Structures are given as structure tokens and as C-alpha cells.
Coordinates of C-alpha atoms in Angstrom, one line a residue:
M1 CA -24.1 73.5 30.2
S2 CA -26.8 70.9 29.4
T3 CA -27.4 68.0 31.6
F4 CA -26.1 65.6 28.7
D5 CA -22.8 67.5 28.5
A6 CA -22.4 67.2 32.3
Q7 CA -23.0 63.5 32.2
I8 CA -20.3 63.1 29.4
G9 CA -17.7 65.0 31.5
F10 CA -18.5 63.0 34.7
Y11 CA -17.9 59.7 32.5
N12 CA -14.7 61.0 31.0
N13 CA -13.3 62.2 34.5
K14 CA -14.2 58.7 35.7
M15 CA -12.3 57.0 32.9
K16 CA -9.3 59.1 33.5
S17 CA -9.2 58.1 37.1
H18 CA -9.2 54.6 36.2
S19 CA -6.8 54.7 33.3
P20 CA -3.5 54.6 35.3
I21 CA -5.0 51.5 37.2
M22 CA -5.9 50.0 33.8
S23 CA -2.7 50.6 32.3
Y24 CA -0.8 49.0 35.4
F25 CA -2.6 45.7 35.1
M26 CA -2.3 45.7 31.4
N27 CA 1.5 46.1 31.6
K28 CA 1.6 43.5 34.3
W29 CA -0.4 41.0 32.3
F30 CA 1.9 41.7 29.1
K31 CA 5.2 41.3 31.2
S32 CA 3.8 38.0 32.8
G33 CA 3.9 36.5 29.2
S34 CA 0.3 35.3 29.3
P35 CA -0.8 37.0 26.1
W36 CA 1.9 35.0 24.2
I37 CA 1.0 31.8 25.9
W38 CA -2.6 32.3 24.6
L39 CA -1.5 33.4 21.3
S40 CA 0.8 30.2 20.9
A41 CA -1.9 28.0 22.1
G42 CA -4.4 29.5 19.7
G43 CA -2.1 29.1 16.8
V44 CA -1.4 25.4 17.8
S45 CA -5.0 24.7 18.0
I46 CA -5.8 26.3 14.5
S47 CA -2.8 24.2 13.1
L48 CA -4.1 21.0 14.7
I49 CA -7.7 21.8 13.6
S50 CA -6.5 22.3 10.0
V51 CA -4.5 19.1 10.0
L52 CA -7.3 16.9 11.2
G53 CA -9.8 18.7 9.1
L54 CA -7.5 17.9 6.0
L55 CA -7.2 14.4 7.1
W56 CA -10.9 14.1 7.6
L57 CA -11.5 15.4 4.1
I58 CA -9.0 13.2 2.4
A59 CA -10.3 10.0 4.5
S60 CA -14.0 10.8 3.8
R61 CA -13.6 11.4 0.2
G62 CA -11.1 8.4 -0.4
L63 CA -12.9 5.8 1.7
S64 CA -16.3 6.5 0.1
Y65 CA -14.8 5.3 -3.1
F66 CA -14.7 1.9 -1.8
W67 CA -18.3 1.7 -0.5
P68 CA -20.8 -0.1 -2.7
S69 CA -23.3 2.5 -4.2
E70 CA -27.0 2.2 -5.0
L71 CA -27.6 1.5 -8.7
Y72 CA -30.4 3.7 -10.2
Q73 CA -32.5 3.5 -13.4
F74 CA -33.7 7.0 -14.5
D75 CA -36.3 7.5 -17.0
L76 CA -35.9 10.7 -18.9
T77 CA -37.6 13.1 -21.2
D78 CA -35.4 15.9 -22.7
E79 CA -36.7 19.5 -23.8
H80 CA -37.5 17.9 -27.2
G81 CA -39.8 15.3 -25.7
T82 CA -37.4 12.4 -26.4
K83 CA -37.5 9.7 -23.8
S84 CA -34.5 7.6 -22.9
V85 CA -33.1 5.6 -19.9
V86 CA -30.0 6.0 -18.1
I87 CA -28.6 3.4 -15.6
G88 CA -25.8 4.0 -13.1
E89 CA -24.3 5.3 -9.8
I90 CA -24.9 8.8 -8.6
Y91 CA -21.5 10.3 -8.1
D92 CA -22.3 13.9 -7.3
R93 CA -24.9 16.4 -6.9
E94 CA -24.8 20.1 -7.5
Q95 CA -27.0 23.2 -7.9
I96 CA -26.8 25.5 -10.7
P97 CA -28.4 28.8 -11.8
V98 CA -31.2 28.4 -14.2
R99 CA -29.7 31.2 -16.3
Q100 CA -26.9 29.0 -17.2
L101 CA -29.3 26.7 -18.8
A102 CA -30.9 29.2 -21.1
H103 CA -29.8 27.7 -24.1
L104 CA -31.5 24.3 -23.5
D105 CA -35.1 25.9 -23.7
L106 CA -36.2 24.3 -20.6
V107 CA -40.0 24.9 -19.6
L108 CA -39.6 26.0 -16.0
D109 CA -41.4 28.1 -13.5
P110 CA -40.5 31.6 -13.8
E111 CA -39.8 32.1 -10.1
Q112 CA -37.3 29.0 -10.2
E113 CA -33.6 30.3 -9.9
I114 CA -31.9 27.1 -8.9
L115 CA -31.9 23.7 -10.7
E116 CA -30.3 20.4 -9.3
R117 CA -28.1 18.2 -11.3
L118 CA -26.6 14.8 -11.0
L119 CA -23.4 13.3 -12.2
I120 CA -24.1 9.6 -13.0
K121 CA -21.4 7.0 -13.6
T122 CA -22.8 5.0 -16.6
G123 CA -19.9 3.0 -17.7
N124 CA -20.5 0.7 -20.7
R125 CA -17.7 2.1 -22.7
E126 CA -18.4 0.0 -25.7
L127 CA -21.7 1.8 -26.0
V128 CA -21.0 5.4 -24.9
S129 CA -18.0 7.6 -25.2
L130 CA -17.7 8.8 -21.6
D131 CA -18.1 6.9 -18.4
F132 CA -20.1 10.0 -16.8
R133 CA -22.8 12.2 -17.7
W134 CA -25.0 15.1 -16.1
L135 CA -28.8 14.6 -15.8
L136 CA -30.9 17.6 -14.8
S137 CA -33.3 16.7 -12.3
H138 CA -36.1 18.6 -14.4
N139 CA -35.7 15.9 -17.1
I140 CA -35.9 13.0 -14.7
Q141 CA -39.6 11.5 -14.9
K142 CA -39.0 8.4 -12.8
T143 CA -36.2 6.9 -10.5
Q144 CA -36.0 3.3 -9.8
T145 CA -33.7 1.0 -7.8
P146 CA -34.5 -2.3 -9.4
K147 CA -33.1 -5.3 -7.4
D148 CA -31.9 -7.3 -10.5
L149 CA -29.6 -4.3 -11.6
V150 CA -26.0 -5.5 -11.6
V151 CA -22.5 -3.8 -11.9
V152 CA -19.9 -6.0 -13.8
E153 CA -16.4 -4.9 -12.9
R154 CA -14.1 -5.8 -15.8
R155 CA -10.4 -5.9 -16.6
T156 CA -10.8 -3.7 -19.5
N157 CA -13.4 -0.9 -20.4
G158 CA -14.4 -0.2 -16.9
N159 CA -17.7 -1.2 -15.2
F160 CA -20.8 -2.5 -17.1
Y161 CA -24.2 -1.6 -15.8
G162 CA -27.4 -3.5 -16.8
Y163 CA -29.5 -6.5 -16.4
I164 CA -28.2 -10.4 -16.7
E165 CA -29.9 -12.0 -19.8
S166 CA -28.2 -15.3 -19.6
V167 CA -25.0 -17.2 -18.3
V168 CA -23.5 -19.4 -20.9
V169 CA -20.9 -22.1 -19.9
D170 CA -19.5 -24.5 -22.4
G171 CA -22.1 -23.3 -25.0
K172 CA -25.0 -24.2 -22.7
E173 CA -27.2 -21.6 -20.8
V174 CA -27.0 -22.2 -16.9
A175 CA -29.0 -20.9 -14.0
E176 CA -28.1 -17.3 -12.7
N177 CA -27.4 -18.9 -9.3
Q178 CA -24.3 -20.3 -10.5
L179 CA -22.6 -17.4 -11.3
A180 CA -20.7 -17.1 -8.1
A181 CA -19.2 -20.4 -8.5
L182 CA -18.1 -19.7 -12.1
L183 CA -16.5 -16.4 -11.0
T184 CA -14.6 -18.4 -8.4
R185 CA -13.4 -21.0 -10.9
V186 CA -12.4 -18.0 -13.3
E187 CA -10.6 -16.5 -10.5
N188 CA -8.6 -19.6 -10.0
F189 CA -7.7 -19.9 -13.6
Q190 CA -6.6 -16.2 -13.7
D191 CA -4.3 -16.8 -10.8
Q192 CA -2.6 -19.7 -12.4
I193 CA -2.3 -17.6 -15.6
D194 CA -0.7 -14.7 -13.8
E195 CA 1.5 -17.3 -11.9
L196 CA 2.7 -18.7 -15.2
Q197 CA 3.2 -15.5 -16.9
K198 CA 5.1 -13.5 -14.0
S199 CA 7.0 -16.3 -12.3
D200 CA 7.5 -19.5 -14.8
I201 CA 7.5 -17.7 -18.2
G202 CA 9.0 -14.4 -16.9
A203 CA 11.8 -16.6 -15.3
I204 CA 12.7 -18.4 -18.5
N205 CA 12.7 -15.0 -20.5
Y206 CA 15.2 -13.5 -18.1
Q207 CA 17.5 -16.5 -18.3
L208 CA 17.1 -16.5 -22.1
E209 CA 18.1 -12.8 -22.0
R210 CA 21.0 -13.4 -19.7
L211 CA 22.3 -16.1 -22.0
R212 CA 21.9 -13.7 -25.0
L213 CA 24.0 -11.0 -23.0
K214 CA 26.7 -13.8 -22.1
T215 CA 27.1 -14.8 -25.7
R216 CA 27.7 -11.3 -26.8
K217 CA 30.0 -10.6 -23.8
Y218 CA 32.3 -13.4 -25.0
Q219 CA 32.2 -12.2 -28.4
L220 CA 33.4 -8.8 -27.4
Q221 CA 36.3 -10.2 -25.6
D222 CA 37.0 -12.8 -28.2
K223 CA 36.5 -15.8 -25.8
L224 CA 33.7 -17.5 -27.5
T225 CA 35.0 -20.9 -28.2
A226 CA 32.9 -23.5 -30.2
E227 CA 32.6 -25.5 -26.7
L228 CA 31.2 -22.7 -25.1
Q229 CA 28.7 -21.8 -27.9
A230 CA 27.4 -25.4 -27.7
Q231 CA 27.0 -25.3 -24.2
I232 CA 25.0 -22.1 -24.4
D233 CA 23.0 -23.3 -27.3
S234 CA 22.0 -26.5 -25.4
E235 CA 21.0 -24.3 -22.4
I236 CA 18.9 -22.2 -24.8
A237 CA 17.3 -25.2 -26.3
T238 CA 16.2 -26.6 -22.9
L239 CA 14.8 -23.3 -21.8
N240 CA 12.9 -23.2 -25.2
Q241 CA 11.5 -26.4 -24.7
E242 CA 10.3 -25.5 -21.1
Y243 CA 8.9 -22.4 -22.6
A244 CA 6.6 -24.2 -25.2
E245 CA 5.4 -26.6 -22.5
L246 CA 4.5 -23.6 -20.2
E247 CA 2.8 -21.8 -23.2
K248 CA 0.8 -24.8 -24.2
E249 CA -0.4 -25.0 -20.4
L250 CA -1.1 -21.2 -20.7
M251 CA -3.2 -21.6 -23.6
G252 CA -5.2 -24.4 -22.1
Y253 CA -6.2 -22.3 -19.1
R254 CA -7.1 -19.6 -21.5
E255 CA -9.3 -21.8 -23.5
K256 CA -11.2 -22.9 -20.5
I257 CA -12.2 -19.5 -19.5
S258 CA -12.6 -18.0 -22.8
R259 CA -15.6 -20.3 -24.0
D260 CA -17.9 -19.0 -21.0
H261 CA -19.5 -15.9 -21.2
I262 CA -22.4 -13.8 -19.8
V263 CA -25.0 -11.7 -21.9
M264 CA -26.0 -8.5 -20.4
R265 CA -28.8 -6.0 -21.4
A266 CA -27.7 -2.4 -21.3
M267 CA -29.9 0.8 -20.6
D268 CA -30.7 1.2 -24.2
G269 CA -31.9 -2.3 -24.7
Q270 CA -28.7 -3.5 -26.4
L271 CA -27.4 -7.0 -25.7
V272 CA -23.6 -7.1 -24.9
T273 CA -21.6 -10.5 -24.6
I274 CA -18.9 -10.2 -21.9
N275 CA -16.4 -13.1 -21.7
F276 CA -15.6 -14.3 -18.2
E277 CA -12.0 -13.8 -18.8
Y278 CA -12.5 -10.1 -18.8
I279 CA -14.9 -10.2 -15.5
L280 CA -13.4 -9.5 -12.1
K281 CA -16.6 -9.1 -10.0
V282 CA -20.4 -9.3 -10.6
T283 CA -22.3 -7.5 -7.7
F284 CA -26.0 -7.0 -7.0
N285 CA -25.5 -3.7 -5.1
N286 CA -29.3 -3.2 -4.4
Q287 CA -29.6 -6.6 -3.0
L288 CA -26.8 -6.2 -0.4
S289 CA -27.5 -5.7 3.3
L290 CA -25.5 -3.3 5.5
V291 CA -23.2 -6.5 6.6
D292 CA -22.9 -7.4 2.9
K293 CA -22.0 -3.9 2.1
T294 CA -19.4 -3.7 5.1
Q295 CA -17.7 -6.9 3.8
L296 CA -17.5 -5.8 0.2
F297 CA -16.0 -2.5 1.4
F298 CA -13.2 -4.1 3.1
S299 CA -12.7 -6.5 0.3
Q300 CA -12.4 -3.7 -2.2
I301 CA -9.9 -1.8 0.0
G302 CA -7.8 -5.1 0.3
S303 CA -7.9 -5.3 -3.6
F304 CA -6.9 -1.6 -3.8
L305 CA -3.9 -2.5 -1.6
I306 CA -2.6 -5.7 -3.4
E307 CA -3.6 -5.5 -7.1
D308 CA -2.1 -3.8 -9.9
P309 CA -3.4 -0.7 -11.7
R310 CA -5.4 -0.9 -14.8
E311 CA -7.0 1.4 -17.3
A312 CA -4.2 4.1 -17.3
N313 CA -4.3 3.8 -13.5
T314 CA -7.6 5.0 -13.1
E315 CA -8.8 1.6 -11.9
G316 CA -7.3 -1.4 -9.8
G317 CA -4.8 -1.3 -7.1
V318 CA -1.8 0.6 -6.4
F319 CA 0.6 -2.4 -4.9
P320 CA 3.5 -1.6 -7.3
A321 CA 3.3 2.1 -6.1
I322 CA 3.2 1.0 -2.5
F323 CA 6.2 -1.5 -2.9
G324 CA 8.2 1.3 -5.0
T325 CA 7.6 4.1 -2.2
V326 CA 8.6 1.8 0.7
L327 CA 11.6 0.3 -1.0
M328 CA 13.0 3.8 -2.1
V329 CA 12.4 5.2 1.4
L330 CA 14.3 2.1 3.1
L331 CA 17.1 2.3 0.6
M332 CA 17.5 6.3 1.2
T333 CA 17.4 5.6 4.8
V334 CA 20.3 2.9 4.5
I335 CA 22.3 5.4 2.5
V336 CA 21.8 8.8 4.3
S337 CA 22.1 7.5 7.8
P338 CA 25.6 6.7 7.9
F339 CA 26.7 9.6 5.8
G340 CA 24.8 12.0 7.8
V341 CA 26.3 10.6 11.1
I342 CA 29.7 10.5 10.0
A343 CA 29.6 13.9 8.8
A344 CA 28.2 15.6 11.9
I345 CA 30.6 13.5 14.0
Y346 CA 33.6 15.2 12.0
L347 CA 32.0 18.6 12.1
H348 CA 31.5 18.5 15.9
E349 CA 34.2 16.1 17.3
Y350 CA 37.2 16.5 15.0
A351 CA 37.0 19.5 12.8
G352 CA 38.9 22.6 14.1
K353 CA 37.1 26.0 14.6
N354 CA 38.6 27.5 11.5
A355 CA 37.3 29.0 8.4
F356 CA 37.0 25.6 6.4
T357 CA 34.7 24.4 9.2
K358 CA 32.5 27.3 8.8
L359 CA 32.3 27.1 5.3
L360 CA 31.1 23.5 5.6
R361 CA 28.5 24.4 8.1
I362 CA 27.2 27.2 5.7
A363 CA 27.3 24.8 2.8
V364 CA 25.2 22.1 5.0
I365 CA 22.5 24.8 5.8
N366 CA 22.3 26.0 2.3
L367 CA 21.9 22.6 1.0
A368 CA 18.7 22.4 3.0
G369 CA 17.2 25.4 1.3
V370 CA 17.9 24.1 -2.3
P371 CA 14.7 23.2 -4.3
S372 CA 14.2 19.4 -4.6
I373 CA 14.0 19.7 -8.5
V374 CA 17.6 20.9 -8.6
Y375 CA 18.6 17.9 -6.9
G376 CA 16.8 15.9 -9.5
V377 CA 18.7 17.6 -12.2
F378 CA 22.0 16.9 -10.3
G379 CA 21.0 13.3 -9.9
L380 CA 20.0 12.7 -13.7
G381 CA 23.4 14.5 -14.6
F382 CA 25.8 13.0 -12.1
F383 CA 24.3 9.8 -11.1
V384 CA 22.5 8.5 -14.2
Y385 CA 24.6 9.9 -17.0
M386 CA 28.1 10.1 -15.4
V387 CA 28.4 7.1 -12.9
G388 CA 25.6 5.1 -14.5
G389 CA 27.3 5.5 -17.9
S390 CA 30.6 4.8 -16.5
L391 CA 29.4 1.5 -14.9
D392 CA 27.8 0.4 -18.2
Q393 CA 31.1 0.9 -20.1
L394 CA 33.1 -0.9 -17.3
F395 CA 30.8 -3.8 -16.5
Y396 CA 27.7 -4.0 -18.9
S397 CA 29.4 -3.3 -22.3
E398 CA 27.6 -6.3 -23.7
N399 CA 24.1 -4.6 -23.1
L400 CA 25.0 -1.4 -24.9
P401 CA 23.7 0.7 -26.5
S402 CA 20.8 -0.3 -24.2
P403 CA 21.8 1.0 -20.9
T404 CA 21.8 -0.9 -17.4
F405 CA 22.7 1.8 -15.0
G406 CA 22.9 4.6 -17.3
T407 CA 19.2 5.2 -17.1
P408 CA 16.8 6.4 -14.1
G409 CA 16.2 3.6 -11.6
V410 CA 15.4 3.0 -8.0
L411 CA 19.2 3.1 -6.8
W412 CA 19.6 6.8 -8.5
S413 CA 16.2 7.9 -6.8
A414 CA 17.4 6.6 -3.4
L415 CA 21.0 8.4 -3.8
T416 CA 19.4 11.6 -4.8
L417 CA 16.9 11.7 -2.1
A418 CA 19.7 10.8 0.4
I419 CA 21.7 13.9 -0.7
L420 CA 18.4 15.9 -0.5
T421 CA 17.7 14.8 3.1
L422 CA 21.4 14.6 4.2
P423 CA 21.4 18.1 5.7
V424 CA 18.5 17.3 8.1
V425 CA 20.5 14.3 9.5
I426 CA 23.6 16.2 9.9
V427 CA 22.0 19.0 11.7
S428 CA 19.9 16.9 14.0
T429 CA 22.8 14.6 14.8
E430 CA 25.0 17.5 15.6
E431 CA 22.6 19.1 17.9
G432 CA 22.4 16.0 19.8
L433 CA 26.1 15.8 20.0
S434 CA 26.5 19.3 21.5
R435 CA 23.8 18.5 24.2
I436 CA 26.4 16.0 25.7
P437 CA 28.3 17.5 28.5
S438 CA 32.1 17.7 27.7
A439 CA 32.8 16.1 31.3
M440 CA 31.5 12.8 30.0
R441 CA 34.1 12.9 27.2
H442 CA 36.9 13.9 29.6
G443 CA 36.0 11.3 32.1
S444 CA 36.0 8.6 29.6
L445 CA 39.4 9.7 28.4
A446 CA 40.8 9.8 31.8
L447 CA 39.8 6.3 32.5
G448 CA 42.0 5.3 29.5
A449 CA 39.5 4.8 26.6
T450 CA 40.5 6.3 23.2
K451 CA 38.7 8.9 21.6
A452 CA 37.1 6.3 19.0
E453 CA 36.1 4.1 21.9
T454 CA 34.6 7.1 23.7
L455 CA 32.4 8.0 20.6
W456 CA 31.5 4.5 20.1
R457 CA 30.5 3.5 23.6
I458 CA 29.4 6.7 25.2
I459 CA 28.6 9.5 22.6
L460 CA 26.8 7.9 20.0
P461 CA 24.5 5.9 22.4
I462 CA 23.6 9.0 24.2
A463 CA 23.1 10.9 20.9
S464 CA 21.1 8.1 19.4
P465 CA 17.6 9.6 20.1
A466 CA 18.8 12.8 18.2
I467 CA 20.1 10.7 15.2
M468 CA 16.5 8.9 15.0
T469 CA 15.1 12.2 15.0
G470 CA 17.0 13.4 11.9
I471 CA 16.1 10.0 10.3
I472 CA 12.5 10.5 11.2
L473 CA 12.6 13.9 9.5
A474 CA 14.5 12.7 6.5
I475 CA 11.9 9.9 5.9
A476 CA 9.0 12.3 6.2
R477 CA 10.4 14.4 3.6
A478 CA 11.7 11.9 1.3
A479 CA 8.4 9.9 1.3
G480 CA 6.4 12.8 -0.1
E481 CA 9.1 14.0 -2.6
V482 CA 7.8 13.8 -6.2
A483 CA 9.8 16.4 -8.4
P484 CA 13.2 14.9 -8.3
L485 CA 12.1 11.4 -8.7
M486 CA 10.3 12.4 -12.1
L487 CA 13.8 12.7 -13.5
V488 CA 15.7 9.8 -11.6
G489 CA 13.4 6.8 -11.7
V490 CA 9.7 6.9 -11.3
V491 CA 7.4 6.0 -13.9
K492 CA 3.7 5.7 -14.6
M493 CA 3.5 2.1 -14.9
A494 CA 6.4 -0.4 -14.2
P495 CA 6.0 -3.8 -15.9
N496 CA 8.3 -5.4 -13.2
L497 CA 9.0 -4.9 -9.4
P498 CA 12.4 -4.1 -8.3
L499 CA 12.4 -7.2 -6.3
D500 CA 11.4 -10.7 -7.7
G501 CA 12.8 -14.2 -7.8
N502 CA 15.5 -13.8 -10.5
F503 CA 19.2 -13.4 -9.6
P504 CA 20.4 -11.0 -8.0
F505 CA 16.7 -10.7 -6.7
L506 CA 16.9 -7.0 -5.9
H507 CA 17.2 -5.2 -9.3
L508 CA 18.5 -1.5 -8.4
D509 CA 18.6 -0.5 -12.0
R510 CA 14.9 -1.0 -12.6
K511 CA 12.3 1.9 -12.7
F512 CA 9.5 1.9 -10.2
M513 CA 6.2 3.4 -9.3
H514 CA 5.8 5.7 -6.6
L515 CA 2.5 7.0 -4.6
G516 CA 3.3 10.6 -4.8
F517 CA 3.7 10.4 -8.7
H518 CA 0.7 8.2 -8.9
I519 CA -1.4 11.0 -7.4
Y520 CA 0.0 13.4 -9.9
D521 CA -0.5 11.1 -12.8
V522 CA -4.0 10.1 -11.9
G523 CA -5.2 13.7 -10.8
F524 CA -3.6 15.6 -13.6
Q525 CA -2.8 13.2 -16.5
S526 CA -5.7 11.0 -16.5
P527 CA -8.1 10.8 -19.5
N528 CA -11.0 10.3 -17.2
V529 CA -10.9 13.1 -14.9
E530 CA -14.1 12.2 -13.1
A531 CA -13.1 8.5 -12.5
A532 CA -9.8 9.5 -11.3
R533 CA -10.9 11.9 -8.8
P534 CA -11.9 9.6 -5.9
L535 CA -8.7 7.6 -6.5
V536 CA -6.5 10.6 -6.0
Y537 CA -8.1 11.0 -2.4
A538 CA -7.7 7.2 -1.7
T539 CA -4.1 7.1 -2.8
A540 CA -3.5 10.4 -0.9
L541 CA -4.8 8.7 2.3
L542 CA -2.6 5.7 1.6
L543 CA 0.6 7.8 1.3
V544 CA -0.1 9.8 4.4
S545 CA -0.8 6.4 6.3
I546 CA 2.4 4.9 5.1
I547 CA 4.4 8.2 6.2
V548 CA 2.8 8.1 9.4
A549 CA 3.6 4.3 9.8
L550 CA 7.1 4.8 9.0
N551 CA 7.5 7.7 11.4
M552 CA 5.8 5.9 14.2
T553 CA 8.2 2.9 13.6
A554 CA 11.1 5.2 13.9
V555 CA 9.5 7.2 16.9
S556 CA 9.4 3.9 18.8
I557 CA 12.8 2.9 18.0
R558 CA 13.9 6.3 19.2
N559 CA 11.8 6.0 22.4
K560 CA 13.2 2.7 23.4
L561 CA 17.0 4.1 22.6
R562 CA 16.0 7.0 24.9
E563 CA 14.9 4.6 27.8
R564 CA 17.9 2.3 27.3
Y565 CA 20.5 5.1 27.6
K566 CA 18.8 7.2 30.2
M567 CA 21.0 6.1 33.0
L568 CA 24.0 6.5 30.9
E569 CA 22.9 10.1 30.0
H570 CA 22.6 11.0 33.8

């Protein structure tokens, strides 16, 4: 036997002598449960890191949309020697293989394999067909950031990038330093116009429509007398007179802001006249300091939260979607909470242990696993067409064939999501009831309290934290649901909010906007994909923030209830 074989045999014998000891310690380690503790800790850590990473991605991409970017002027020379100028913001950079550009006949270094290209937002939709274009770094001869470059944010046609040639007020050219004061004046006029259109004129139109429906209702019931007709005609005449006065005032405001304009020079040298009526903001991005950029950053976030969307939802704010999301979730919570708690009380406190009760529990568990789109189909068929159609026939016959409740709306959306989240509330409440010792019930009954008094004064207060847990889970699920809402109430653009100053103030029959559907619409149905991409992240961040805020509010209420009834529980 060689020396090498002898050494191998020695080590094998040594390992065999140690193997029983190692096996003993390994078995003891596994029986102690330590591997499963470390495995669970690792799984939780990975999940937490994944969630935080996702939130960081959404926040960084979403918030960067509001930070004012540098404005660039690129002097280009293409492969044919044609020179041009491009002005805009750099949205993205990417490296692409040179072989993908073989069709462009570029003169490049034979050893060069990668070429950089830039995605530039050029705006100026009246001059070019697309807001964005790709520029190859090979074609860029010169890059500048002129201080007098401006970005004009407009109500329509997106941003305009260029140089200010002149500012004209009342037919006379004025100094450029008066631009800020002019924009403030126009903004005040625009606010007054919006107030007139939405509040005053909108209220008159609403009252005229109600009078028309009132007349038709009396006609259907054969109760329209000459006296009633004269009274209604008098009210209509008064409203029409008020409408004419308001319309005259509205035209006056529009005339004041329509005669002022700004002349811009675009990147190709063309002069474009932009009326102040369509201008929201004029910003010299390249002249802004860090403090100015920070102020503009928070100002644009505020505008995003309180303004209405524009340009097929690719610009402007998301206030109607925020309002619709919060209102729908609150309505759903008000509806699902009592029904879920009552169902759980019946199943745990009153229902006998028989086949019927088992069938109910199985049904509740199975309801939790039904796809959400099925709830949407059910809500459309039952709530909208059956219940809503019946309500229209009984109470709103004067509106027919135009439906009132027989069409998707915020009420049917809240009811549909209430049914969707009902199993969550039932299961959570029943688990909370089952943790309460039977001795507490027996003690209360022995002291002379009725079963209803025991439930109201003893059982429900102790189970209230579990009830709030179910409501929290219901809110978290309902706020993010989109599929059923597409069938029972949500729309791309709602002209009016469900809540306004017209009686009955809360209009549950109206359609509404939702942040989840807004994300889907902007991300997948937008005609301008590149412009919509940052808005998807910004809206997603906002939706997550609203869900967290709603959940934190519910958690704080649950903690207060837990502290309040802690002594009663013990």
C-alpha cells in the first residue's frame, strides 16, 4: 500500500469515529427548532427587503417626475450631413449594440460595439407629431443648457420648449419681467371662470334639469295643471335670466385673458403664439437654484394632488381619482362592517352545530376564494340591472329611458366590494369571539343580564380589536381592487364628483374615478406611452400611501379599543 492510500485510510477512519458525534449534535440541533427559526427569519427578511425595494423603486421613479429637469439644446448632424437643433428634457439613457443600427449607415470605429442614445421630451405637439424622440450620441455635435430656455406648461397640447420672443398685453409688447404678474392675473381669472362654470352655472343647469324632470313626472301622473305649469315656467324663466347674466360675466373673463399672448421661438426657428388662456406655468429651469427647484418640486406635487387630469389623463392631477377611491372605500366599510359582524355573531353565538351551520361556514370560506371579476359580473347583473332597474321603474320613471340607478355608479361599486370583503370580516370577527372565555358569558348571565346585554356590553367590546382587524384587511383589499369596478362604476373621466353643492349633495348614482383604474388606463390605454410612464409610478405611490393611511387609521383605532377594554378582558 502506498503512502497516499495509507493517509486516505487514516482520514476515513477518523471521520467514521467522529460521525456518530456529528449526527448526535445535528439531530439535537434540528430537534431544538433552531433551523426553522433561522429559515423563518430569512424568509421574513427576504420578504421585507423585497417590499422595501419595490416601494423604493416606485417612490424614486414617481417622485422624480416632479423634479424640474435641465433643459438642453442639441446641435445634430445626421448620417446624411443634415444639421438640425433639438430642444427638450432628457428622460432616459440607454446603451444599444451597434449591430442594431446597421441600417443607418453610421461611420463608426470598427472596434466600437456599444452606442449611447438619449430619449428627449421635445413637446411642441403643434410642430411635431410625437412628444419624445431618440437621439444617438454619435449625431450630437454640441450640447448646451442656455439660461433663457423656457418650458411652458399648457392646458392642452402638452409642454412647449423654446425661447420667449415677446410678451403682448392688450396689443402692446411688454417687458419679460412682467410675465410672473401676468400669469398670476390669468390664474385668478381662470379660477373665477372655473368657479362660475362648476358652481354657479352648474347649479343652474342642475336645477333646470330637475324642473324638466318634475314637469315630465306630473305629465306621467296626469297631475300637471295650468297653475303648476305656470309656476314651473316662472322658475325656469328666472333661472334662464340668472344663467344669461352669469354667461355674460363668464364671457367677460374669457375676453380679458384671450387678448394677451406670448410669442415663442421653437427649436426649428418657427414663431408660435400661445394665448395666456392656455398657459399654466412658464419656468426657466436652467436658472433655478436648488432652493427654487425644491419649492417647484413640492408645488408640482401639490398640483398633482388637487388638480383635475388633462390630455387623456397623461397630464395634470388625480384629485377626482383620490376622491373617488376614498369615498368608495368609506362607503364599502360602512356597508360591510355591520353585516359582517352580525353574520359572525349569528354563526358563533346563536347558530346550532348542525349541517346548516356547517354549510354556511363552507360558503363563507368559499366566497373568500372567488375571483374578484366574478363579483363584478354579479354586481352588474344583480345590483345594476335588477335592483337599479327596479328602482328606476318605481321612483325615477320620469327619467326613463335614461337610467338613474340602473347604470353603474359608486353605490353599486361599494356594495359589490362589500360582498367581496364580507368573508374577511366574518372570519376575523368569529375568531375574536371564539377567543373570549365562556366563563365571561356565563358570569354575565348569572348576574341577571340578558344574552343581548351580554353581547352588547361584554362580548363585542372585548372582540372589537378583532373586528377592527377584519375591517383593516377589508380596506386593504378593497382599495386595490380594479377588475370588478370596471363593470360596476369606475370610468376613465368623470365630469362631476359624487359630492357637490346640489341636493341631495351625495349622488350615489354617479360614476367615479379610481386610482387603481387610473394606473391601468394611463399605463396601458394611453396614446402617449413615454409621457404616461412616470405618472404610473407617481399614481401607484399615491395609491399605496392612501392604503397605508387608511390602514394606519384603522390600526390606531384598534389599538385604542384594545387598551380601553384590556381590563375588561382580564
